[in-house]
CSV table of C-alpha atoms in Angstrom, one decimal:
chain,number,residue,atom,x,y,z
A,1,UNK,CA,-52.6,26.2,-289.2
A,2,UNK,CA,-52.6,23.7,-286.8
A,3,UNK,CA,-51.5,21.0,-289.3
A,4,UNK,CA,-48.4,23.1,-290.5
A,5,UNK,CA,-47.3,23.3,-286.8
A,6,UNK,CA,-47.6,19.7,-286.1
A,7,UNK,CA,-45.8,19.1,-289.3
A,8,UNK,CA,-42.9,21.5,-288.4
A,9,UNK,CA,-42.8,19.8,-285.0
A,10,UNK,CA,-42.4,16.4,-286.5
A,11,UNK,CA,-39.8,17.9,-288.7
A,12,UNK,CA,-37.7,19.0,-285.7
A,13,UNK,CA,-37.7,15.6,-284.0
A,14,UNK,CA,-36.7,14.0,-287.1
A,15,UNK,CA,-33.8,16.3,-287.6
A,16,UNK,CA,-32.7,16.0,-283.9
A,17,UNK,CA,-32.4,12.4,-284.6
A,18,UNK,CA,-29.7,12.7,-287.6
A,19,UNK,CA,-26.7,13.2,-285.5
A,20,UNK,CA,-26.9,10.5,-283.1
A,21,UNK,CA,-24.4,7.8,-283.6
A,22,UNK,CA,-22.8,7.9,-280.4
A,23,UNK,CA,-22.3,4.0,-279.9
A,24,UNK,CA,-19.1,3.9,-281.8
A,25,UNK,CA,-17.2,0.7,-281.3
A,26,UNK,CA,-17.2,-1.8,-283.9
A,27,UNK,CA,-16.7,-4.5,-281.0
A,28,UNK,CA,-20.7,-4.4,-280.9
A,29,UNK,CA,-21.0,-4.5,-284.7
A,30,UNK,CA,-24.7,-3.9,-285.4
A,31,UNK,CA,-26.1,-5.3,-282.2
A,32,UNK,CA,-26.7,-2.0,-280.6
A,33,UNK,CA,-30.4,-0.8,-280.6
A,34,UNK,CA,-30.7,2.8,-281.5
A,35,UNK,CA,-33.0,4.6,-279.4
A,36,UNK,CA,-32.9,8.0,-281.2
A,37,UNK,CA,-32.3,11.3,-279.0
A,38,UNK,CA,-33.9,10.9,-275.6
A,39,UNK,CA,-35.1,13.4,-273.1
A,40,UNK,CA,-32.0,14.4,-271.4
A,41,UNK,CA,-33.1,13.5,-267.9
A,42,UNK,CA,-36.3,12.1,-266.9
A,43,UNK,CA,-36.5,11.7,-263.0
A,44,UNK,CA,-36.4,13.6,-259.7
A,45,UNK,CA,-33.4,13.2,-257.6
A,46,UNK,CA,-34.4,11.5,-254.1
A,47,UNK,CA,-31.0,12.1,-252.7
A,48,UNK,CA,-28.6,15.2,-252.2
A,49,UNK,CA,-25.0,15.7,-251.8
A,50,UNK,CA,-24.3,15.6,-248.0
A,51,UNK,CA,-26.9,12.8,-247.3
A,52,UNK,CA,-26.1,9.2,-246.3
A,53,UNK,CA,-26.3,7.0,-249.2
A,54,UNK,CA,-29.1,4.6,-249.0
A,55,UNK,CA,-27.6,1.1,-248.6
A,56,UNK,CA,-28.4,-1.5,-251.1
A,57,UNK,CA,-27.4,-5.1,-252.1
A,58,UNK,CA,-27.6,-6.4,-255.8
A,59,UNK,CA,-26.5,-9.4,-257.6
A,60,UNK,CA,-23.3,-9.3,-259.4
A,61,UNK,CA,-22.7,-10.6,-263.1
A,62,UNK,CA,-19.6,-12.5,-261.8
A,63,UNK,CA,-21.7,-14.1,-259.1
A,64,UNK,CA,-22.4,-13.4,-255.4
A,65,UNK,CA,-24.0,-10.1,-254.2
A,66,UNK,CA,-22.6,-6.7,-253.5
A,67,UNK,CA,-23.5,-4.5,-250.7
A,68,UNK,CA,-22.9,-0.7,-250.7
A,69,UNK,CA,-21.9,-0.7,-247.1
A,70,UNK,CA,-19.4,-3.4,-247.2
A,71,UNK,CA,-17.1,-0.5,-248.6
A,72,UNK,CA,-17.7,1.8,-245.5
A,73,UNK,CA,-14.4,2.8,-244.0
A,74,UNK,CA,-12.6,1.2,-246.6
A,75,UNK,CA,-13.0,2.8,-250.1
A,76,UNK,CA,-14.8,5.5,-251.7
A,77,UNK,CA,-17.5,4.1,-253.9
A,78,UNK,CA,-18.1,5.3,-257.7
A,79,UNK,CA,-21.4,4.2,-258.9
A,80,UNK,CA,-21.9,4.4,-262.5
A,81,UNK,CA,-25.7,3.9,-263.4
A,82,UNK,CA,-26.3,3.5,-267.1
A,83,UNK,CA,-29.7,3.3,-268.9
A,84,UNK,CA,-29.6,-0.3,-270.2
A,85,UNK,CA,-27.5,-2.7,-272.0
A,86,UNK,CA,-27.0,-3.0,-275.9
A,87,UNK,CA,-27.9,0.7,-276.3
A,88,UNK,CA,-26.0,3.7,-277.7
A,89,UNK,CA,-23.5,5.4,-275.4
A,90,UNK,CA,-23.8,3.1,-272.6
A,91,UNK,CA,-22.0,0.6,-274.6
A,92,UNK,CA,-19.0,2.7,-275.0
A,93,UNK,CA,-18.6,3.9,-271.6
A,94,UNK,CA,-17.7,0.9,-269.2
A,95,UNK,CA,-14.9,-0.2,-271.7
A,96,UNK,CA,-13.3,3.1,-271.1
A,97,UNK,CA,-13.3,2.5,-267.3
A,98,UNK,CA,-12.0,-1.0,-268.1
A,99,UNK,CA,-8.5,0.6,-268.9
A,100,UNK,CA,-8.2,3.0,-265.8
A,101,UNK,CA,-8.5,0.8,-262.8
A,102,UNK,CA,-5.3,2.6,-261.7
A,103,UNK,CA,-7.1,5.9,-261.3
A,104,UNK,CA,-9.5,4.3,-259.1
A,105,UNK,CA,-7.0,2.5,-257.0
A,106,UNK,CA,-4.8,5.6,-256.7
A,107,UNK,CA,-7.8,7.3,-255.1
A,108,UNK,CA,-8.7,4.5,-252.9
A,109,UNK,CA,-11.9,3.9,-254.7
A,110,UNK,CA,-14.0,1.2,-256.2
A,111,UNK,CA,-16.4,1.5,-258.9
A,112,UNK,CA,-19.8,-0.5,-259.2
A,113,UNK,CA,-21.5,-0.3,-262.6
A,114,UNK,CA,-25.3,-0.7,-262.3
A,115,UNK,CA,-28.2,-1.1,-264.8
A,116,UNK,CA,-31.8,-2.5,-264.6
A,117,UNK,CA,-31.1,-5.4,-267.1
A,118,UNK,CA,-31.2,-8.9,-265.8
A,119,UNK,CA,-28.0,-11.1,-265.3
A,120,UNK,CA,-28.0,-13.1,-268.5
A,121,UNK,CA,-28.3,-9.9,-270.7
A,122,UNK,CA,-25.6,-8.1,-268.5
A,123,UNK,CA,-23.4,-11.3,-269.2
A,124,UNK,CA,-23.7,-11.1,-272.9
A,125,UNK,CA,-23.5,-7.3,-273.1
A,126,UNK,CA,-20.4,-6.7,-270.8
A,127,UNK,CA,-18.6,-10.0,-272.7
A,128,UNK,CA,-18.4,-7.7,-275.5
A,129,UNK,CA,-16.4,-5.0,-273.8
A,130,UNK,CA,-13.5,-7.2,-272.8
A,131,UNK,CA,-12.5,-7.7,-269.1
A,132,UNK,CA,-14.2,-5.5,-266.8
A,133,UNK,CA,-12.4,-5.1,-263.3
A,134,UNK,CA,-15.2,-3.9,-261.4
A,135,UNK,CA,-18.4,-5.4,-260.4
A,136,UNK,CA,-21.6,-5.0,-262.8
A,137,UNK,CA,-24.6,-5.1,-260.7
A,138,UNK,CA,-28.3,-6.0,-261.7
A,139,UNK,CA,-31.0,-3.8,-260.5
A,140,UNK,CA,-33.5,-5.7,-262.4
A,141,UNK,CA,-35.9,-7.2,-259.7
A,142,UNK,CA,-37.6,-5.6,-257.9
A,143,UNK,CA,-37.3,-3.6,-261.1
A,144,UNK,CA,-35.1,-0.7,-260.6
A,145,UNK,CA,-35.4,-0.5,-257.0
A,146,UNK,CA,-32.1,0.9,-256.3
A,147,UNK,CA,-32.3,3.4,-259.2
A,148,UNK,CA,-35.6,4.3,-257.6
A,149,UNK,CA,-34.3,5.1,-254.2
A,150,UNK,CA,-31.6,7.3,-255.4
A,151,UNK,CA,-34.3,9.0,-257.9
A,152,UNK,CA,-32.6,8.0,-261.0
A,153,UNK,CA,-35.2,5.8,-262.4
A,154,UNK,CA,-36.7,7.0,-265.6
A,155,UNK,CA,-40.4,6.9,-266.5
A,156,UNK,CA,-39.7,4.3,-269.2
A,157,UNK,CA,-38.0,1.8,-266.6
A,158,UNK,CA,-34.5,2.7,-267.6
A,159,UNK,CA,-32.0,4.2,-265.3
A,160,UNK,CA,-30.4,7.9,-265.9
A,161,UNK,CA,-26.8,8.1,-267.0
A,162,UNK,CA,-25.8,9.1,-263.7
A,163,UNK,CA,-22.4,9.2,-261.7
A,164,UNK,CA,-22.6,9.3,-257.8
A,165,UNK,CA,-19.4,9.4,-255.4
A,166,UNK,CA,-19.8,7.9,-251.8
A,167,UNK,CA,-17.1,8.6,-249.5
A,168,UNK,CA,-15.8,6.2,-247.2
A,169,UNK,CA,-18.0,7.5,-244.4
A,170,UNK,CA,-21.0,6.7,-246.5
A,171,UNK,CA,-21.8,10.3,-247.6
A,172,UNK,CA,-22.7,11.3,-250.7
A,173,UNK,CA,-20.3,13.6,-252.3
A,174,UNK,CA,-21.1,14.2,-256.0
A,175,UNK,CA,-24.1,13.5,-258.2
A,176,UNK,CA,-24.0,13.9,-262.0
A,177,UNK,CA,-27.2,12.9,-263.7
A,178,UNK,CA,-25.9,13.5,-266.9
A,179,UNK,CA,-27.8,14.2,-270.4
A,180,UNK,CA,-28.5,10.4,-271.2
A,181,UNK,CA,-27.5,11.2,-274.8
A,182,UNK,CA,-24.0,11.7,-273.7
A,183,UNK,CA,-21.1,10.3,-271.9
A,184,UNK,CA,-19.6,12.0,-269.0
A,185,UNK,CA,-15.9,12.8,-269.3
A,186,UNK,CA,-13.6,10.6,-267.4
A,187,UNK,CA,-11.8,13.8,-265.6
A,188,UNK,CA,-15.0,14.9,-264.0
A,189,UNK,CA,-15.1,11.6,-262.0
A,190,UNK,CA,-11.2,11.8,-261.3
A,191,UNK,CA,-11.3,15.4,-260.2
A,192,UNK,CA,-13.8,14.8,-257.7
A,193,UNK,CA,-12.2,11.6,-256.5
A,194,UNK,CA,-8.9,13.6,-255.8
A,195,UNK,CA,-10.8,15.9,-253.8
A,196,UNK,CA,-11.9,13.3,-251.5
A,197,UNK,CA,-8.4,12.2,-250.0
A,198,UNK,CA,-8.1,9.6,-247.5
B,1,UNK,CA,-53.3,22.3,-299.4
B,2,UNK,CA,-51.0,23.3,-302.1
B,3,UNK,CA,-48.8,25.0,-299.6
B,4,UNK,CA,-48.6,21.9,-297.6
B,5,UNK,CA,-47.4,19.8,-300.4
B,6,UNK,CA,-44.7,22.2,-301.1
B,7,UNK,CA,-43.7,22.3,-297.6
B,8,UNK,CA,-43.4,18.5,-297.6
B,9,UNK,CA,-41.4,18.5,-300.7
B,10,UNK,CA,-38.9,21.1,-299.3
B,11,UNK,CA,-39.0,19.1,-296.0
B,12,UNK,CA,-38.2,15.8,-297.6
B,13,UNK,CA,-35.3,17.5,-299.9
B,14,UNK,CA,-33.7,19.2,-296.6
B,15,UNK,CA,-33.8,15.8,-294.7
B,16,UNK,CA,-32.5,13.7,-297.5
B,17,UNK,CA,-29.7,16.0,-298.2
B,18,UNK,CA,-28.8,16.0,-294.5
B,19,UNK,CA,-29.0,12.4,-294.2
B,20,UNK,CA,-26.7,12.2,-297.3
B,21,UNK,CA,-24.1,14.7,-296.0
B,22,UNK,CA,-24.1,13.4,-292.7
B,23,UNK,CA,-24.3,9.7,-293.0
B,24,UNK,CA,-21.6,8.9,-295.4
B,25,UNK,CA,-17.9,8.3,-294.7
B,26,UNK,CA,-15.4,10.0,-297.0
B,27,UNK,CA,-15.0,7.7,-300.1
B,28,UNK,CA,-11.8,7.1,-302.0
B,29,UNK,CA,-11.2,10.0,-304.7
B,30,UNK,CA,-13.1,12.6,-302.6
B,31,UNK,CA,-11.5,15.4,-300.8
B,32,UNK,CA,-11.5,14.9,-297.0
B,33,UNK,CA,-14.2,17.1,-295.5
B,34,UNK,CA,-13.0,20.3,-293.8
B,35,UNK,CA,-11.9,19.8,-290.3
B,36,UNK,CA,-10.0,21.7,-287.3
B,37,UNK,CA,-8.0,19.5,-285.1
B,38,UNK,CA,-6.5,20.9,-282.1
B,39,UNK,CA,-2.6,21.5,-282.3
B,40,UNK,CA,-0.9,19.1,-280.1
B,41,UNK,CA,0.4,20.2,-276.8
B,42,UNK,CA,3.3,18.2,-276.8
B,43,UNK,CA,6.4,19.6,-278.6
B,44,UNK,CA,7.5,16.3,-280.1
B,45,UNK,CA,4.0,15.8,-281.7
B,46,UNK,CA,3.9,19.5,-283.2
B,47,UNK,CA,7.4,18.6,-284.7
B,48,UNK,CA,6.3,15.3,-286.0
B,49,UNK,CA,3.3,17.1,-287.8
B,50,UNK,CA,5.4,20.0,-289.0
B,51,UNK,CA,3.5,22.7,-286.9
B,52,UNK,CA,4.7,25.5,-285.4
B,53,UNK,CA,1.9,27.0,-282.7
B,54,UNK,CA,-1.5,28.1,-282.8
B,55,UNK,CA,-4.9,26.5,-281.5
B,56,UNK,CA,-6.0,24.3,-284.4
B,57,UNK,CA,-4.8,23.2,-287.8
B,58,UNK,CA,-6.2,21.4,-290.9
B,59,UNK,CA,-4.9,18.0,-292.3
B,60,UNK,CA,-3.7,19.8,-295.4
B,61,UNK,CA,-1.1,21.6,-293.1
B,62,UNK,CA,0.7,18.6,-292.1
B,63,UNK,CA,4.0,18.2,-293.5
B,64,UNK,CA,3.7,14.9,-295.2
B,65,UNK,CA,2.9,13.4,-298.4
B,66,UNK,CA,0.4,11.0,-296.8
B,67,UNK,CA,-1.8,11.1,-293.6
B,68,UNK,CA,-3.4,8.2,-292.1
B,69,UNK,CA,-6.2,9.2,-289.9
B,70,UNK,CA,-7.5,6.8,-287.1
B,71,UNK,CA,-11.0,7.7,-285.9
B,72,UNK,CA,-10.9,5.9,-282.4
B,73,UNK,CA,-11.9,6.4,-278.9
B,74,UNK,CA,-10.7,5.7,-275.4
B,75,UNK,CA,-13.7,4.0,-274.9
B,76,UNK,CA,-13.8,1.6,-277.8
B,77,UNK,CA,-12.7,-2.2,-276.9
B,78,UNK,CA,-11.3,-2.6,-280.5
B,79,UNK,CA,-9.6,0.5,-280.5
B,80,UNK,CA,-7.9,-0.5,-277.3
B,81,UNK,CA,-6.9,-3.8,-278.8
B,82,UNK,CA,-5.7,-2.1,-282.0
B,83,UNK,CA,-3.4,0.3,-280.0
B,84,UNK,CA,-0.3,-2.0,-280.4
B,85,UNK,CA,-0.8,-2.5,-284.1
B,86,UNK,CA,-0.9,1.4,-284.6
B,87,UNK,CA,2.3,1.7,-282.5
B,88,UNK,CA,4.0,-0.9,-284.7
B,89,UNK,CA,2.7,0.8,-288.1
B,90,UNK,CA,4.3,4.2,-286.4
B,91,UNK,CA,7.7,2.3,-285.8
B,92,UNK,CA,7.7,0.7,-289.4
B,93,UNK,CA,7.1,4.1,-290.9
B,94,UNK,CA,9.6,5.8,-288.7
B,95,UNK,CA,12.3,3.1,-289.0
B,96,UNK,CA,12.1,3.3,-292.8
B,97,UNK,CA,14.3,5.9,-294.5
B,98,UNK,CA,12.2,6.0,-297.6
B,99,UNK,CA,8.9,6.5,-295.4
B,100,UNK,CA,9.9,8.5,-292.7
B,101,UNK,CA,8.6,12.1,-292.9
B,102,UNK,CA,6.3,11.2,-295.8
B,103,UNK,CA,3.5,9.1,-293.9
B,104,UNK,CA,2.1,10.6,-290.8
B,105,UNK,CA,-0.5,9.1,-288.5
B,106,UNK,CA,-3.2,11.3,-286.4
B,107,UNK,CA,-5.8,9.7,-283.9
B,108,UNK,CA,-9.0,11.4,-283.8
B,109,UNK,CA,-10.7,10.8,-280.6
B,110,UNK,CA,-14.6,10.7,-281.3
B,111,UNK,CA,-16.4,12.0,-278.4
B,112,UNK,CA,-13.0,12.0,-276.3
B,113,UNK,CA,-11.4,14.9,-274.3
B,114,UNK,CA,-8.0,15.9,-274.4
B,115,UNK,CA,-7.5,14.2,-270.8
B,116,UNK,CA,-9.1,11.0,-271.9
B,117,UNK,CA,-6.6,11.0,-274.9
B,118,UNK,CA,-3.8,11.5,-272.8
B,119,UNK,CA,-4.9,8.7,-270.6
B,120,UNK,CA,-5.1,6.5,-273.6
B,121,UNK,CA,-1.7,7.6,-274.7
B,122,UNK,CA,-0.2,6.8,-271.5
B,123,UNK,CA,-2.0,3.5,-271.3
B,124,UNK,CA,-0.8,2.1,-274.6
B,125,UNK,CA,2.3,4.1,-275.0
B,126,UNK,CA,0.8,6.0,-278.4
B,127,UNK,CA,3.8,7.6,-279.9
B,128,UNK,CA,1.8,9.6,-282.4
B,129,UNK,CA,-0.5,12.7,-281.8
B,130,UNK,CA,-4.3,12.1,-280.8
B,131,UNK,CA,-6.5,14.9,-281.5
B,132,UNK,CA,-9.9,15.4,-279.3
B,133,UNK,CA,-13.4,15.4,-280.6
B,134,UNK,CA,-15.1,15.9,-277.4
B,135,UNK,CA,-18.2,17.0,-279.1
B,136,UNK,CA,-18.3,14.8,-282.0
B,137,UNK,CA,-18.0,17.5,-284.5
B,138,UNK,CA,-15.5,15.9,-286.5
B,139,UNK,CA,-17.0,12.5,-286.0
B,140,UNK,CA,-20.4,13.8,-287.6
B,141,UNK,CA,-18.3,15.2,-290.6
B,142,UNK,CA,-16.8,11.8,-291.2
B,143,UNK,CA,-20.3,10.2,-291.4
B,144,UNK,CA,-20.3,9.2,-287.9
B,145,UNK,CA,-18.5,5.9,-288.6
B,146,UNK,CA,-17.9,3.0,-286.1
B,147,UNK,CA,-14.4,2.9,-284.7
B,148,UNK,CA,-11.5,2.0,-285.3
B,149,UNK,CA,-12.0,3.6,-288.9
B,150,UNK,CA,-8.9,4.3,-291.0
B,151,UNK,CA,-9.0,7.0,-293.7
B,152,UNK,CA,-5.8,7.7,-295.7
B,153,UNK,CA,-5.5,10.9,-297.5
B,154,UNK,CA,-2.8,12.2,-299.9
B,155,UNK,CA,-1.8,15.7,-299.4
B,156,UNK,CA,-2.4,17.5,-302.7
B,157,UNK,CA,-2.7,21.2,-303.9
B,158,UNK,CA,-6.4,21.1,-303.9
B,159,UNK,CA,-6.6,19.4,-300.5
B,160,UNK,CA,-6.2,16.2,-298.7
B,161,UNK,CA,-7.7,13.6,-301.2
B,162,UNK,CA,-9.1,10.3,-299.7
B,163,UNK,CA,-7.5,7.2,-301.3
B,164,UNK,CA,-8.6,4.7,-298.3
B,165,UNK,CA,-11.5,4.5,-296.1
B,166,UNK,CA,-12.3,1.5,-294.2
B,167,UNK,CA,-13.7,0.3,-291.1
B,168,UNK,CA,-11.9,-2.0,-288.7
B,169,UNK,CA,-8.4,-2.5,-287.7
B,170,UNK,CA,-5.7,-4.7,-289.3
B,171,UNK,CA,-3.8,-7.6,-287.9
B,172,UNK,CA,-0.5,-7.3,-289.6
B,173,UNK,CA,1.0,-3.6,-289.9
B,174,UNK,CA,3.5,-4.2,-292.4
B,175,UNK,CA,0.7,-5.4,-294.9
B,176,UNK,CA,-1.5,-2.5,-294.0
B,177,UNK,CA,1.6,-0.4,-294.7
B,178,UNK,CA,2.2,-2.2,-298.0
B,179,UNK,CA,-1.3,-1.6,-298.9
B,180,UNK,CA,-1.4,2.3,-297.8
B,181,UNK,CA,1.8,2.7,-300.1
B,182,UNK,CA,0.3,1.0,-303.0
B,183,UNK,CA,-3.1,2.7,-302.9
B,184,UNK,CA,-1.5,6.3,-302.2
B,185,UNK,CA,0.6,6.0,-305.4
B,186,UNK,CA,3.6,7.3,-303.3
B,187,UNK,CA,7.0,6.8,-305.4
B,188,UNK,CA,10.0,5.2,-303.6
B,189,UNK,CA,12.6,7.7,-303.0
B,190,UNK,CA,16.5,7.0,-302.9
C-alpha cells in the first residue's frame, strides 16, 4: 500500500510541474534555468508593517553602494526582492518595472531591486533586460544578510519574491511576500504608493 | 504487482497526453484552441472587433477574415521593442482599403492584468485591443509559448483555423503583412 501512496505522491509532483512556463520572454532565449514549481513561501518574516525598516548598505550593479537611509525624508522606497538571476518569473518582472518609472516618480518613490546573486551575474542578467532605471543591488555577501534581516531568505539561500514599501519616515508600510511562482501585479504596488501621499 | 504495473502504464499515458496537449503551440492547419477573451472596455476596440457587449468573446466572433494574435507581456523586453512594429502593422492594414476590416490584430497579455495592459497600451500608444490573461489560462492552452509569439488564423465556418504560428518578432511590418496575406489565402477585393 505504501508503494502506491508514494507513487501517487510522485505523480502529483510531476503533474504540478506541467504548467510552469512563466518565464516567457524570448529575450532570455534558452538561458533560463527551469526550477519547477517551488514552495510558495519558505521563510518567516522578521519585520511587520509599522516597524522601522532595518537599514542596510549594498553594492549596486552600476557601481557604488546604496544605503536605504539615504532616502529618508526624501523618497518612498519600494524594495523588490526576487529569488535569483536566470530563473523563471524573476526574469520577467523587472523589465516591466523598467517601463513605468513615471509611476514611481509620480508617487515620489524609488525602486530598489535586490537579489542574493553576485555583481557579475547580475550584470549579465540585467543586461538582457534592456536599460533598467533603478538600482539593482547584490545581497551576495555575507550571503543574503539583508534578506535575512527582513526575514525573506529562503532555506535554499535564495530570496523570496517580495515587495516591501517603506515611507519617507523609514517606516514599513506594505509587505507582500508573494507566491514565488507568480509575479505580483503592478497595480498592487501602485495602489499602495498612492495611499502614501507626500 | 500486476496492479502496480497497470497503474504505471495509466499514469504514463496521462502524463504523456498532458504534456502533448499542454506543450505544443497550435500548428498551421489546426483549429485554434477554444479560448475566451475579455471584451474590451474601450468602445473603439469593441467596434474594431465587431463586438457589441458582454464579458467575453471567442476569436471566431471577431468580424474579420483573418485575425493575428500576438501573445505578449508588458514584462517582456522583446514585446516592448516590438510594439512600434505592431503599431506600424496596424497602420498598414487600416490604411489599405483592400485590407481594412478584413485583418484584425489582438494582443494577449500572458500573465498580465487589465491594468498592466492599460499601462503598456499607453506607453506604446497601442491602437488595437490587448486582452488580459492574468492567470495564464490562455497561455497554457497555446502551449506556453515564449513571447512575442504570433498566431494567424483564418475565420472559417468550423472555427478559427491556424495558418501562421511563429515565435519572435518581425523587423519589417510590410514584409510581415505580405507574408500573412499570402499564407492566409486572402483574395484581394476591389
